[in-house]
mmCIF file with all atom_site columns, C-alpha atoms in Angstrom:
data_model
loop_
_atom_site.group_PDB
_atom_site.id
_atom_site.type_symbol
_atom_site.label_atom_id
_atom_site.label_alt_id
_atom_site.label_comp_id
_atom_site.label_asym_id
_atom_site.label_entity_id
_atom_site.label_seq_id
_atom_site.pdbx_PDB_ins_code
_atom_site.Cartn_x
_atom_site.Cartn_y
_atom_site.Cartn_z
_atom_site.occupancy
_atom_site.B_iso_or_equiv
_atom_site.pdbx_formal_charge
_atom_site.auth_seq_id
_atom_site.auth_comp_id
_atom_site.auth_asym_id
_atom_site.auth_atom_id
_atom_site.pdbx_PDB_model_num
ATOM 1   C CA . MET A 1 1   ? -24.145 -11.036 -8.580  1.00 0.00 ? 161 MET A CA 1
ATOM 2   C CA . ALA A 1 2   ? -22.482 -7.360  -8.099  1.00 0.00 ? 162 ALA A CA 1
ATOM 3   C CA . GLU A 1 3   ? -19.094 -7.104  -6.582  1.00 0.00 ? 163 GLU A CA 1
ATOM 4   C CA . ARG A 1 4   ? -18.956 -5.857  -3.051  1.00 0.00 ? 164 ARG A CA 1
ATOM 5   C CA . ALA A 1 5   ? -18.184 -2.071  -2.856  1.00 0.00 ? 165 ALA A CA 1
ATOM 6   C CA . ILE A 1 6   ? -14.711 -1.317  -1.453  1.00 0.00 ? 166 ILE A CA 1
ATOM 7   C CA . SER A 1 7   ? -15.069 -0.021  2.209   1.00 0.00 ? 167 SER A CA 1
ATOM 8   C CA . VAL A 1 8   ? -13.297 2.974   3.365   1.00 0.00 ? 168 VAL A CA 1
ATOM 9   C CA . MET A 1 9   ? -12.653 5.011   6.431   1.00 0.00 ? 169 MET A CA 1
ATOM 10  C CA . VAL A 1 10  ? -11.569 8.822   6.234   1.00 0.00 ? 170 VAL A CA 1
ATOM 11  C CA . VAL A 1 11  ? -9.208  10.325  8.730   1.00 0.00 ? 171 VAL A CA 1
ATOM 12  C CA . ASP A 1 12  ? -8.697  14.041  8.733   1.00 0.00 ? 172 ASP A CA 1
ATOM 13  C CA . ASP A 1 13  ? -8.843  16.781  11.353  1.00 0.00 ? 173 ASP A CA 1
ATOM 14  C CA . HIS A 1 14  ? -10.391 19.227  8.977   1.00 0.00 ? 174 HIS A CA 1
ATOM 15  C CA . PRO A 1 15  ? -14.292 18.526  8.908   1.00 0.00 ? 175 PRO A CA 1
ATOM 16  C CA . ILE A 1 16  ? -15.004 20.285  5.776   1.00 0.00 ? 176 ILE A CA 1
ATOM 17  C CA . TRP A 1 17  ? -12.117 18.405  3.848   1.00 0.00 ? 177 TRP A CA 1
ATOM 18  C CA . ARG A 1 18  ? -12.995 15.138  5.657   1.00 0.00 ? 178 ARG A CA 1
ATOM 19  C CA . ASP A 1 19  ? -16.716 15.268  4.847   1.00 0.00 ? 179 ASP A CA 1
ATOM 20  C CA . GLY A 1 20  ? -15.997 16.304  1.151   1.00 0.00 ? 180 GLY A CA 1
ATOM 21  C CA . VAL A 1 21  ? -13.642 13.394  0.569   1.00 0.00 ? 181 VAL A CA 1
ATOM 22  C CA . ALA A 1 22  ? -16.143 10.996  2.043   1.00 0.00 ? 182 ALA A CA 1
ATOM 23  C CA . ARG A 1 23  ? -18.840 12.270  0.007   1.00 0.00 ? 183 ARG A CA 1
ATOM 24  C CA . ASP A 1 24  ? -16.790 12.122  -3.313  1.00 0.00 ? 184 ASP A CA 1
ATOM 25  C CA . LEU A 1 25  ? -15.941 8.515   -2.454  1.00 0.00 ? 185 LEU A CA 1
ATOM 26  C CA . SER A 1 26  ? -19.461 7.690   -1.663  1.00 0.00 ? 186 SER A CA 1
ATOM 27  C CA . GLU A 1 27  ? -20.574 9.133   -4.931  1.00 0.00 ? 187 GLU A CA 1
ATOM 28  C CA . ARG A 1 28  ? -17.917 7.063   -6.839  1.00 0.00 ? 188 ARG A CA 1
ATOM 29  C CA . GLY A 1 29  ? -19.365 3.898   -5.464  1.00 0.00 ? 189 GLY A CA 1
ATOM 30  C CA . PHE A 1 30  ? -17.247 3.203   -2.358  1.00 0.00 ? 190 PHE A CA 1
ATOM 31  C CA . GLU A 1 31  ? -18.661 2.383   0.968   1.00 0.00 ? 191 GLU A CA 1
ATOM 32  C CA . VAL A 1 32  ? -17.783 4.862   3.408   1.00 0.00 ? 192 VAL A CA 1
ATOM 33  C CA . ARG A 1 33  ? -17.974 3.143   6.818   1.00 0.00 ? 193 ARG A CA 1
ATOM 34  C CA . ALA A 1 34  ? -16.745 5.867   9.041   1.00 0.00 ? 194 ALA A CA 1
ATOM 35  C CA . THR A 1 35  ? -14.803 9.178   9.535   1.00 0.00 ? 195 THR A CA 1
ATOM 36  C CA . ALA A 1 36  ? -12.531 10.291  12.257  1.00 0.00 ? 196 ALA A CA 1
ATOM 37  C CA . GLY A 1 37  ? -10.879 13.460  13.152  1.00 0.00 ? 197 GLY A CA 1
ATOM 38  C CA . ASP A 1 38  ? -7.841  12.292  15.353  1.00 0.00 ? 198 ASP A CA 1
ATOM 39  C CA . ALA A 1 39  ? -5.499  9.427   15.884  1.00 0.00 ? 199 ALA A CA 1
ATOM 40  C CA . PRO A 1 40  ? -7.064  7.795   18.922  1.00 0.00 ? 200 PRO A CA 1
ATOM 41  C CA . SER A 1 41  ? -10.672 7.825   17.269  1.00 0.00 ? 201 SER A CA 1
ATOM 42  C CA . ALA A 1 42  ? -9.162  6.580   14.038  1.00 0.00 ? 202 ALA A CA 1
ATOM 43  C CA . VAL A 1 43  ? -7.652  3.467   15.805  1.00 0.00 ? 203 VAL A CA 1
ATOM 44  C CA . ARG A 1 44  ? -10.668 2.807   17.864  1.00 0.00 ? 204 ARG A CA 1
ATOM 45  C CA . ILE A 1 45  ? -13.200 3.082   15.059  1.00 0.00 ? 205 ILE A CA 1
ATOM 46  C CA . ALA A 1 46  ? -11.195 1.154   12.682  1.00 0.00 ? 206 ALA A CA 1
ATOM 47  C CA . ARG A 1 47  ? -11.047 -1.791  15.073  1.00 0.00 ? 207 ARG A CA 1
ATOM 48  C CA . VAL A 1 48  ? -14.931 -1.802  14.951  1.00 0.00 ? 208 VAL A CA 1
ATOM 49  C CA . VAL A 1 49  ? -15.782 -1.120  11.170  1.00 0.00 ? 209 VAL A CA 1
ATOM 50  C CA . ARG A 1 50  ? -12.567 -2.938  9.753   1.00 0.00 ? 210 ARG A CA 1
ATOM 51  C CA . PRO A 1 51  ? -12.532 -1.124  6.404   1.00 0.00 ? 211 PRO A CA 1
ATOM 52  C CA . ASP A 1 52  ? -10.770 -2.399  3.307   1.00 0.00 ? 212 ASP A CA 1
ATOM 53  C CA . VAL A 1 53  ? -8.664  1.132   3.219   1.00 0.00 ? 213 VAL A CA 1
ATOM 54  C CA . VAL A 1 54  ? -8.285  3.665   5.695   1.00 0.00 ? 214 VAL A CA 1
ATOM 55  C CA . LEU A 1 55  ? -7.517  7.155   4.070   1.00 0.00 ? 215 LEU A CA 1
ATOM 56  C CA . MET A 1 56  ? -4.963  8.705   6.761   1.00 0.00 ? 216 MET A CA 1
ATOM 57  C CA . ASP A 1 57  ? -4.010  12.399  7.108   1.00 0.00 ? 217 ASP A CA 1
ATOM 58  C CA . LEU A 1 58  ? -0.721  12.664  9.044   1.00 0.00 ? 218 LEU A CA 1
ATOM 59  C CA . ASN A 1 59  ? -1.061  15.999  10.876  1.00 0.00 ? 219 ASN A CA 1
ATOM 60  C CA . LEU A 1 60  ? -4.005  15.438  13.108  1.00 0.00 ? 220 LEU A CA 1
ATOM 61  C CA . GLY A 1 61  ? -5.172  17.463  15.825  1.00 0.00 ? 221 GLY A CA 1
ATOM 62  C CA . ALA A 1 62  ? -4.783  14.875  18.503  1.00 0.00 ? 222 ALA A CA 1
ATOM 63  C CA . GLY A 1 63  ? -2.210  12.133  18.042  1.00 0.00 ? 223 GLY A CA 1
ATOM 64  C CA . SER A 1 64  ? -0.116  11.251  14.877  1.00 0.00 ? 224 SER A CA 1
ATOM 65  C CA . GLY A 1 65  ? -1.297  9.788   11.743  1.00 0.00 ? 225 GLY A CA 1
ATOM 66  C CA . VAL A 1 66  ? 1.926   7.798   11.729  1.00 0.00 ? 226 VAL A CA 1
ATOM 67  C CA . ASP A 1 67  ? 1.184   6.338   15.063  1.00 0.00 ? 227 ASP A CA 1
ATOM 68  C CA . ALA A 1 68  ? -2.507  5.461   14.059  1.00 0.00 ? 228 ALA A CA 1
ATOM 69  C CA . THR A 1 69  ? -1.205  3.915   10.851  1.00 0.00 ? 229 THR A CA 1
ATOM 70  C CA . ARG A 1 70  ? 1.289   1.633   12.948  1.00 0.00 ? 230 ARG A CA 1
ATOM 71  C CA . GLU A 1 71  ? -1.446  0.525   15.230  1.00 0.00 ? 231 GLU A CA 1
ATOM 72  C CA . ILE A 1 72  ? -4.125  -0.111  12.443  1.00 0.00 ? 232 ILE A CA 1
ATOM 73  C CA . THR A 1 73  ? -1.641  -2.133  10.256  1.00 0.00 ? 233 THR A CA 1
ATOM 74  C CA . ALA A 1 74  ? -0.316  -4.156  13.168  1.00 0.00 ? 234 ALA A CA 1
ATOM 75  C CA . GLU A 1 75  ? -3.896  -5.089  14.390  1.00 0.00 ? 235 GLU A CA 1
ATOM 76  C CA . LEU A 1 76  ? -5.876  -5.254  11.241  1.00 0.00 ? 236 LEU A CA 1
ATOM 77  C CA . ALA A 1 77  ? -4.137  -7.357  8.559   1.00 0.00 ? 237 ALA A CA 1
ATOM 78  C CA . GLU A 1 78  ? -6.830  -7.027  6.073   1.00 0.00 ? 238 GLU A CA 1
ATOM 79  C CA . THR A 1 79  ? -6.967  -3.201  6.281   1.00 0.00 ? 239 THR A CA 1
ATOM 80  C CA . LYS A 1 80  ? -4.597  -1.130  4.066   1.00 0.00 ? 240 LYS A CA 1
ATOM 81  C CA . VAL A 1 81  ? -3.712  2.525   4.912   1.00 0.00 ? 241 VAL A CA 1
ATOM 82  C CA . LEU A 1 82  ? -3.451  5.062   2.290   1.00 0.00 ? 242 LEU A CA 1
ATOM 83  C CA . VAL A 1 83  ? -1.998  8.418   3.379   1.00 0.00 ? 243 VAL A CA 1
ATOM 84  C CA . LEU A 1 84  ? -3.489  11.452  1.931   1.00 0.00 ? 244 LEU A CA 1
ATOM 85  C CA . SER A 1 85  ? -1.525  14.416  3.237   1.00 0.00 ? 245 SER A CA 1
ATOM 86  C CA . ALA A 1 86  ? -0.708  17.959  2.433   1.00 0.00 ? 246 ALA A CA 1
ATOM 87  C CA . SER A 1 87  ? 2.988   17.360  3.094   1.00 0.00 ? 247 SER A CA 1
ATOM 88  C CA . GLY A 1 88  ? 5.237   15.942  0.387   1.00 0.00 ? 248 GLY A CA 1
ATOM 89  C CA . GLU A 1 89  ? 8.266   16.003  2.644   1.00 0.00 ? 249 GLU A CA 1
ATOM 90  C CA . HIS A 1 90  ? 10.572  13.012  2.001   1.00 0.00 ? 250 HIS A CA 1
ATOM 91  C CA . SER A 1 91  ? 10.801  12.434  5.821   1.00 0.00 ? 251 SER A CA 1
ATOM 92  C CA . ASP A 1 92  ? 7.054   12.326  6.146   1.00 0.00 ? 252 ASP A CA 1
ATOM 93  C CA . VAL A 1 93  ? 6.674   9.699   3.312   1.00 0.00 ? 253 VAL A CA 1
ATOM 94  C CA . LEU A 1 94  ? 9.448   7.561   4.499   1.00 0.00 ? 254 LEU A CA 1
ATOM 95  C CA . GLU A 1 95  ? 8.032   7.582   8.112   1.00 0.00 ? 255 GLU A CA 1
ATOM 96  C CA . ALA A 1 96  ? 4.507   6.694   6.850   1.00 0.00 ? 256 ALA A CA 1
ATOM 97  C CA . VAL A 1 97  ? 5.827   3.763   4.859   1.00 0.00 ? 257 VAL A CA 1
ATOM 98  C CA . LYS A 1 98  ? 8.010   2.373   7.692   1.00 0.00 ? 258 LYS A CA 1
ATOM 99  C CA . ALA A 1 99  ? 4.796   2.622   9.971   1.00 0.00 ? 259 ALA A CA 1
ATOM 100 C CA . GLY A 1 100 ? 2.974   0.347   7.374   1.00 0.00 ? 260 GLY A CA 1
ATOM 101 C CA . ALA A 1 101 ? 1.116   2.627   5.024   1.00 0.00 ? 261 ALA A CA 1
ATOM 102 C CA . SER A 1 102 ? 0.476   0.958   1.572   1.00 0.00 ? 262 SER A CA 1
ATOM 103 C CA . GLY A 1 103 ? 0.912   4.196   -0.265  1.00 0.00 ? 263 GLY A CA 1
ATOM 104 C CA . TYR A 1 104 ? 0.997   8.014   -0.099  1.00 0.00 ? 264 TYR A CA 1
ATOM 105 C CA . LEU A 1 105 ? -0.841  10.725  -2.023  1.00 0.00 ? 265 LEU A CA 1
ATOM 106 C CA . VAL A 1 106 ? -0.350  14.446  -1.604  1.00 0.00 ? 266 VAL A CA 1
ATOM 107 C CA . LYS A 1 107 ? -3.768  16.458  -1.197  1.00 0.00 ? 267 LYS A CA 1
ATOM 108 C CA . SER A 1 108 ? -3.140  18.204  -4.632  1.00 0.00 ? 268 SER A CA 1
ATOM 109 C CA . ALA A 1 109 ? -4.102  14.812  -6.277  1.00 0.00 ? 269 ALA A CA 1
ATOM 110 C CA . SER A 1 110 ? -7.098  15.057  -8.518  1.00 0.00 ? 270 SER A CA 1
ATOM 111 C CA . ALA A 1 111 ? -10.572 13.228  -7.591  1.00 0.00 ? 271 ALA A CA 1
ATOM 112 C CA . GLU A 1 112 ? -9.842  10.781  -10.321 1.00 0.00 ? 272 GLU A CA 1
ATOM 113 C CA . GLU A 1 113 ? -6.281  10.060  -8.963  1.00 0.00 ? 273 GLU A CA 1
ATOM 114 C CA . LEU A 1 114 ? -7.670  9.480   -5.420  1.00 0.00 ? 274 LEU A CA 1
ATOM 115 C CA . VAL A 1 115 ? -10.378 7.219   -6.662  1.00 0.00 ? 275 VAL A CA 1
ATOM 116 C CA . ASP A 1 116 ? -7.912  5.106   -8.663  1.00 0.00 ? 276 ASP A CA 1
ATOM 117 C CA . ALA A 1 117 ? -5.392  5.098   -5.733  1.00 0.00 ? 277 ALA A CA 1
ATOM 118 C CA . VAL A 1 118 ? -8.186  3.819   -3.233  1.00 0.00 ? 278 VAL A CA 1
ATOM 119 C CA . GLY A 1 119 ? -9.191  1.033   -5.634  1.00 0.00 ? 279 GLY A CA 1
ATOM 120 C CA . ARG A 1 120 ? -5.508  0.106   -6.262  1.00 0.00 ? 280 ARG A CA 1
ATOM 121 C CA . THR A 1 121 ? -4.720  0.138   -2.619  1.00 0.00 ? 281 THR A CA 1
ATOM 122 C CA . ALA A 1 122 ? -7.672  -2.155  -1.675  1.00 0.00 ? 282 ALA A CA 1
ATOM 123 C CA . VAL A 1 123 ? -6.391  -4.936  -4.013  1.00 0.00 ? 283 VAL A CA 1
ATOM 124 C CA . GLY A 1 124 ? -2.845  -4.636  -2.560  1.00 0.00 ? 284 GLY A CA 1
ATOM 125 C CA . ASP A 1 125 ? -0.943  -2.295  -4.876  1.00 0.00 ? 285 ASP A CA 1
ATOM 126 C CA . ALA A 1 126 ? 1.540   0.238   -3.488  1.00 0.00 ? 286 ALA A CA 1
ATOM 127 C CA . VAL A 1 127 ? 0.349   3.581   -4.980  1.00 0.00 ? 287 VAL A CA 1
ATOM 128 C CA . PHE A 1 128 ? 2.492   6.881   -4.591  1.00 0.00 ? 288 PHE A CA 1
ATOM 129 C CA . THR A 1 129 ? 2.140   10.372  -5.890  1.00 0.00 ? 289 THR A CA 1
ATOM 130 C CA . ALA A 1 130 ? 4.358   10.631  -9.049  1.00 0.00 ? 290 ALA A CA 1
ATOM 131 C CA . GLY A 1 131 ? 8.048   10.748  -7.736  1.00 0.00 ? 291 GLY A CA 1
ATOM 132 C CA . LEU A 1 132 ? 7.611   9.237   -4.365  1.00 0.00 ? 292 LEU A CA 1
ATOM 133 C CA . ALA A 1 133 ? 7.802   5.618   -5.279  1.00 0.00 ? 293 ALA A CA 1
ATOM 134 C CA . GLY A 1 134 ? 11.501  6.242   -6.459  1.00 0.00 ? 294 GLY A CA 1
ATOM 135 C CA . LEU A 1 135 ? 12.139  7.838   -3.154  1.00 0.00 ? 295 LEU A CA 1
ATOM 136 C CA . VAL A 1 136 ? 10.903  4.917   -1.196  1.00 0.00 ? 296 VAL A CA 1
ATOM 137 C CA . LEU A 1 137 ? 12.690  2.451   -3.235  1.00 0.00 ? 297 LEU A CA 1
ATOM 138 C CA . GLY A 1 138 ? 15.743  4.633   -2.987  1.00 0.00 ? 298 GLY A CA 1
ATOM 139 C CA . GLU A 1 139 ? 15.681  4.538   0.620   1.00 0.00 ? 299 GLU A CA 1
ATOM 140 C CA . TYR A 1 140 ? 15.264  0.833   0.869   1.00 0.00 ? 300 TYR A CA 1
ATOM 141 C CA . ARG A 1 141 ? 18.341  0.390   -1.252  1.00 0.00 ? 301 ARG A CA 1
ATOM 142 C CA . ARG A 1 142 ? 20.335  2.662   1.159   1.00 0.00 ? 302 ARG A CA 1
ATOM 143 C CA . MET A 1 143 ? 19.107  0.564   4.136   1.00 0.00 ? 303 MET A CA 1
ATOM 144 C CA . ALA A 1 144 ? 20.183  -2.730  2.448   1.00 0.00 ? 304 ALA A CA 1
ATOM 145 C CA . ALA A 1 145 ? 23.541  -2.727  3.857   1.00 0.00 ? 305 ALA A CA 1
ATOM 146 C CA . ALA A 1 146 ? 25.630  -6.089  3.787   1.00 0.00 ? 306 ALA A CA 1
ATOM 147 C CA . PRO A 1 147 ? 23.870  -8.982  2.520   1.00 0.00 ? 307 PRO A CA 1
ATOM 148 C CA . GLN A 1 148 ? 22.190  -10.851 5.330   1.00 0.00 ? 308 GLN A CA 1
ATOM 149 C CA . GLU A 1 149 ? 23.348  -14.459 5.933   1.00 0.00 ? 309 GLU A CA 1
ATOM 150 C CA . THR A 1 150 ? 19.920  -16.134 6.084   1.00 0.00 ? 310 THR A CA 1
ATOM 151 C CA . SER A 1 151 ? 18.560  -19.278 4.724   1.00 0.00 ? 311 SER A CA 1
ATOM 152 C CA . ALA A 1 152 ? 15.991  -17.621 2.650   1.00 0.00 ? 312 ALA A CA 1
ATOM 153 C CA . PRO A 1 153 ? 12.961  -19.476 1.183   1.00 0.00 ? 313 PRO A CA 1
ATOM 154 C CA . ARG A 1 154 ? 13.416  -21.043 -2.289  1.00 0.00 ? 314 ARG A CA 1
ATOM 155 C CA . LEU A 1 155 ? 11.385  -19.055 -4.798  1.00 0.00 ? 315 LEU A CA 1
ATOM 156 C CA . THR A 1 156 ? 10.605  -20.469 -8.335  1.00 0.00 ? 316 THR A CA 1
ATOM 157 C CA . ASP A 1 157 ? 11.966  -18.578 -11.293 1.00 0.00 ? 317 ASP A CA 1
ATOM 158 C CA . ARG A 1 158 ? 8.586   -17.197 -12.119 1.00 0.00 ? 318 ARG A CA 1
ATOM 159 C CA . GLU A 1 159 ? 7.891   -16.135 -8.604  1.00 0.00 ? 319 GLU A CA 1
ATOM 160 C CA . THR A 1 160 ? 11.196  -14.220 -8.578  1.00 0.00 ? 320 THR A CA 1
ATOM 161 C CA . ASP A 1 161 ? 10.147  -12.523 -12.115 1.00 0.00 ? 321 ASP A CA 1
ATOM 162 C CA . VAL A 1 162 ? 6.983   -11.489 -10.521 1.00 0.00 ? 322 VAL A CA 1
ATOM 163 C CA . LEU A 1 163 ? 8.827   -10.273 -7.425  1.00 0.00 ? 323 LEU A CA 1
ATOM 164 C CA . ARG A 1 164 ? 11.292  -8.076  -9.471  1.00 0.00 ? 324 ARG A CA 1
ATOM 165 C CA . LEU A 1 165 ? 8.315   -6.399  -11.127 1.00 0.00 ? 325 LEU A CA 1
ATOM 166 C CA . VAL A 1 166 ? 6.421   -5.861  -8.021  1.00 0.00 ? 326 VAL A CA 1
ATOM 167 C CA . ALA A 1 167 ? 9.459   -4.028  -6.699  1.00 0.00 ? 327 ALA A CA 1
ATOM 168 C CA . LYS A 1 168 ? 9.261   -1.866  -9.859  1.00 0.00 ? 328 LYS A CA 1
ATOM 169 C CA . GLY A 1 169 ? 5.713   -0.779  -8.784  1.00 0.00 ? 329 GLY A CA 1
ATOM 170 C CA . LEU A 1 170 ? 3.898   -2.495  -11.679 1.00 0.00 ? 330 LEU A CA 1
ATOM 171 C CA . THR A 1 171 ? 0.367   -3.499  -11.047 1.00 0.00 ? 331 THR A CA 1
ATOM 172 C CA . ALA A 1 172 ? -0.738  -7.234  -11.244 1.00 0.00 ? 332 ALA A CA 1
ATOM 173 C CA . ARG A 1 173 ? -2.299  -6.488  -14.643 1.00 0.00 ? 333 ARG A CA 1
ATOM 174 C CA . GLN A 1 174 ? 0.926   -4.809  -15.914 1.00 0.00 ? 334 GLN A CA 1
ATOM 175 C CA . ILE A 1 175 ? 2.825   -7.776  -14.602 1.00 0.00 ? 335 ILE A CA 1
ATOM 176 C CA . ALA A 1 176 ? 0.620   -10.120 -16.450 1.00 0.00 ? 336 ALA A CA 1
ATOM 177 C CA . ASP A 1 177 ? 0.948   -8.305  -19.624 1.00 0.00 ? 337 ASP A CA 1
ATOM 178 C CA . ARG A 1 178 ? 4.703   -7.995  -19.247 1.00 0.00 ? 338 ARG A CA 1
ATOM 179 C CA . LEU A 1 179 ? 5.126   -11.807 -18.441 1.00 0.00 ? 339 LEU A CA 1
ATOM 180 C CA . VAL A 1 180 ? 2.351   -12.827 -20.821 1.00 0.00 ? 340 VAL A CA 1
ATOM 181 C CA . LEU A 1 181 ? 0.448   -14.470 -17.905 1.00 0.00 ? 341 LEU A CA 1
ATOM 182 C CA . SER A 1 182 ? -3.229  -14.255 -16.699 1.00 0.00 ? 342 SER A CA 1
ATOM 183 C CA . HIS A 1 183 ? -3.996  -11.796 -14.001 1.00 0.00 ? 343 HIS A CA 1
ATOM 184 C CA . ARG A 1 184 ? -5.058  -14.671 -11.829 1.00 0.00 ? 344 ARG A CA 1
ATOM 185 C CA . THR A 1 185 ? -1.795  -16.438 -12.319 1.00 0.00 ? 345 THR A CA 1
ATOM 186 C CA . VAL A 1 186 ? 0.135   -13.347 -11.347 1.00 0.00 ? 346 VAL A CA 1
ATOM 187 C CA . GLU A 1 187 ? -2.020  -12.973 -8.085  1.00 0.00 ? 347 GLU A CA 1
ATOM 188 C CA . ASN A 1 188 ? -1.209  -16.738 -7.295  1.00 0.00 ? 348 ASN A CA 1
ATOM 189 C CA . HIS A 1 189 ? 2.425   -16.177 -7.635  1.00 0.00 ? 349 HIS A CA 1
ATOM 190 C CA . VAL A 1 190 ? 2.160   -12.939 -5.411  1.00 0.00 ? 350 VAL A CA 1
ATOM 191 C CA . GLN A 1 191 ? 0.338   -14.831 -2.678  1.00 0.00 ? 351 GLN A CA 1
ATOM 192 C CA . SER A 1 192 ? 2.639   -17.727 -2.858  1.00 0.00 ? 352 SER A CA 1
ATOM 193 C CA . THR A 1 193 ? 5.666   -15.552 -2.458  1.00 0.00 ? 353 THR A CA 1
ATOM 194 C CA . LEU A 1 194 ? 4.051   -13.654 0.456   1.00 0.00 ? 354 LEU A CA 1
ATOM 195 C CA . ARG A 1 195 ? 3.375   -16.965 2.353   1.00 0.00 ? 355 ARG A CA 1
ATOM 196 C CA . LYS A 1 196 ? 6.983   -18.378 1.595   1.00 0.00 ? 356 LYS A CA 1
ATOM 197 C CA . LEU A 1 197 ? 8.569   -15.001 2.788   1.00 0.00 ? 357 LEU A CA 1
ATOM 198 C CA . GLN A 1 198 ? 6.261   -14.580 5.760   1.00 0.00 ? 358 GLN A CA 1
ATOM 199 C CA . LEU A 1 199 ? 5.393   -11.138 4.467   1.00 0.00 ? 359 LEU A CA 1
ATOM 200 C CA . HIS A 1 200 ? 1.987   -9.263  4.335   1.00 0.00 ? 360 HIS A CA 1
ATOM 201 C CA . ASN A 1 201 ? 1.665   -7.034  1.308   1.00 0.00 ? 361 ASN A CA 1
ATOM 202 C CA . ARG A 1 202 ? 3.363   -5.729  -1.808  1.00 0.00 ? 362 ARG A CA 1
ATOM 203 C CA . VAL A 1 203 ? 5.172   -2.951  -0.009  1.00 0.00 ? 363 VAL A CA 1
ATOM 204 C CA . GLU A 1 204 ? 6.993   -5.558  2.075   1.00 0.00 ? 364 GLU A CA 1
ATOM 205 C CA . LEU A 1 205 ? 7.534   -7.513  -0.991  1.00 0.00 ? 365 LEU A CA 1
ATOM 206 C CA . ALA A 1 206 ? 9.185   -4.602  -2.663  1.00 0.00 ? 366 ALA A CA 1
ATOM 207 C CA . ARG A 1 207 ? 11.416  -3.922  0.203   1.00 0.00 ? 367 ARG A CA 1
ATOM 208 C CA . TYR A 1 208 ? 12.544  -7.653  0.326   1.00 0.00 ? 368 TYR A CA 1
ATOM 209 C CA . ALA A 1 209 ? 13.388  -7.602  -3.294  1.00 0.00 ? 369 ALA A CA 1
ATOM 210 C CA . ILE A 1 210 ? 15.419  -4.440  -2.965  1.00 0.00 ? 370 ILE A CA 1
ATOM 211 C CA . GLU A 1 211 ? 17.329  -5.763  0.188   1.00 0.00 ? 371 GLU A CA 1
ATOM 212 C CA . HIS A 1 212 ? 18.201  -8.875  -1.800  1.00 0.00 ? 372 HIS A CA 1
ATOM 213 C CA . GLY A 1 213 ? 19.076  -7.251  -5.040  1.00 0.00 ? 373 GLY A CA 1
ATOM 214 C CA . LEU A 1 214 ? 16.141  -8.455  -6.902  1.00 0.00 ? 374 LEU A CA 1
ATOM 215 C CA . ASP A 1 215 ? 14.748  -4.924  -7.914  1.00 0.00 ? 375 ASP A CA 1
ATOM 216 C CA . GLY A 1 216 ? 16.021  -5.062  -11.588 1.00 0.00 ? 376 GLY A CA 1
ATOM 217 C CA . ASP A 1 217 ? 14.412  -6.662  -14.487 1.00 0.00 ? 377 ASP A CA 1
ATOM 218 C CA . PRO A 1 218 ? 17.163  -8.323  -16.560 1.00 0.00 ? 378 PRO A CA 1
ATOM 219 C CA . ARG A 1 219 ? 14.844  -8.387  -19.615 1.00 0.00 ? 379 ARG A CA 1
ATOM 220 C CA . GLN A 1 220 ? 14.533  -4.602  -19.877 1.00 0.00 ? 380 GLN A CA 1
#
């Protein structure tokens, strides 16, 4: 039986760009369930169509893409937001991630990069234009001030190994190759760690790892 197509919603206030991206994704096998031209419409429509991925511009005519991202990720746990913006400003990237975006691409990305990013976002990877992942990780390091006195859930050694590599931006398949595990085993460890830490996605896992000093792989 054929796998279900990844469902996508495209949000951009420029109709030509929005329709062009939607058409490109449709031609590559994605199910484009809806498009929207402003933040309020994006939130309202997303609640109805519940796509796997929302491709979100930040500078919308009415409302803010950041605000829409925050509302969508708060209400729709299964929907990921991938920002596609003309801006590569560090402040915009950090604001989007803090609002719940799973990744951030600049609009100069190629069609192939966009298709790959949407697919990876749908399965839970954190995807960033080259150079921006380091920015996000660096910011979380700076935010991690004094160690927190908490009774953190106990992770197994293998879960900790996987967590370290998630924080370094590796995909599940790359982690499987690095640790000589099956892809399914890695996904099981990721899901188990998410449950134990009461987190929702790999971006939050990476943040947790950095804040607790687990973002280095001692075997490298």
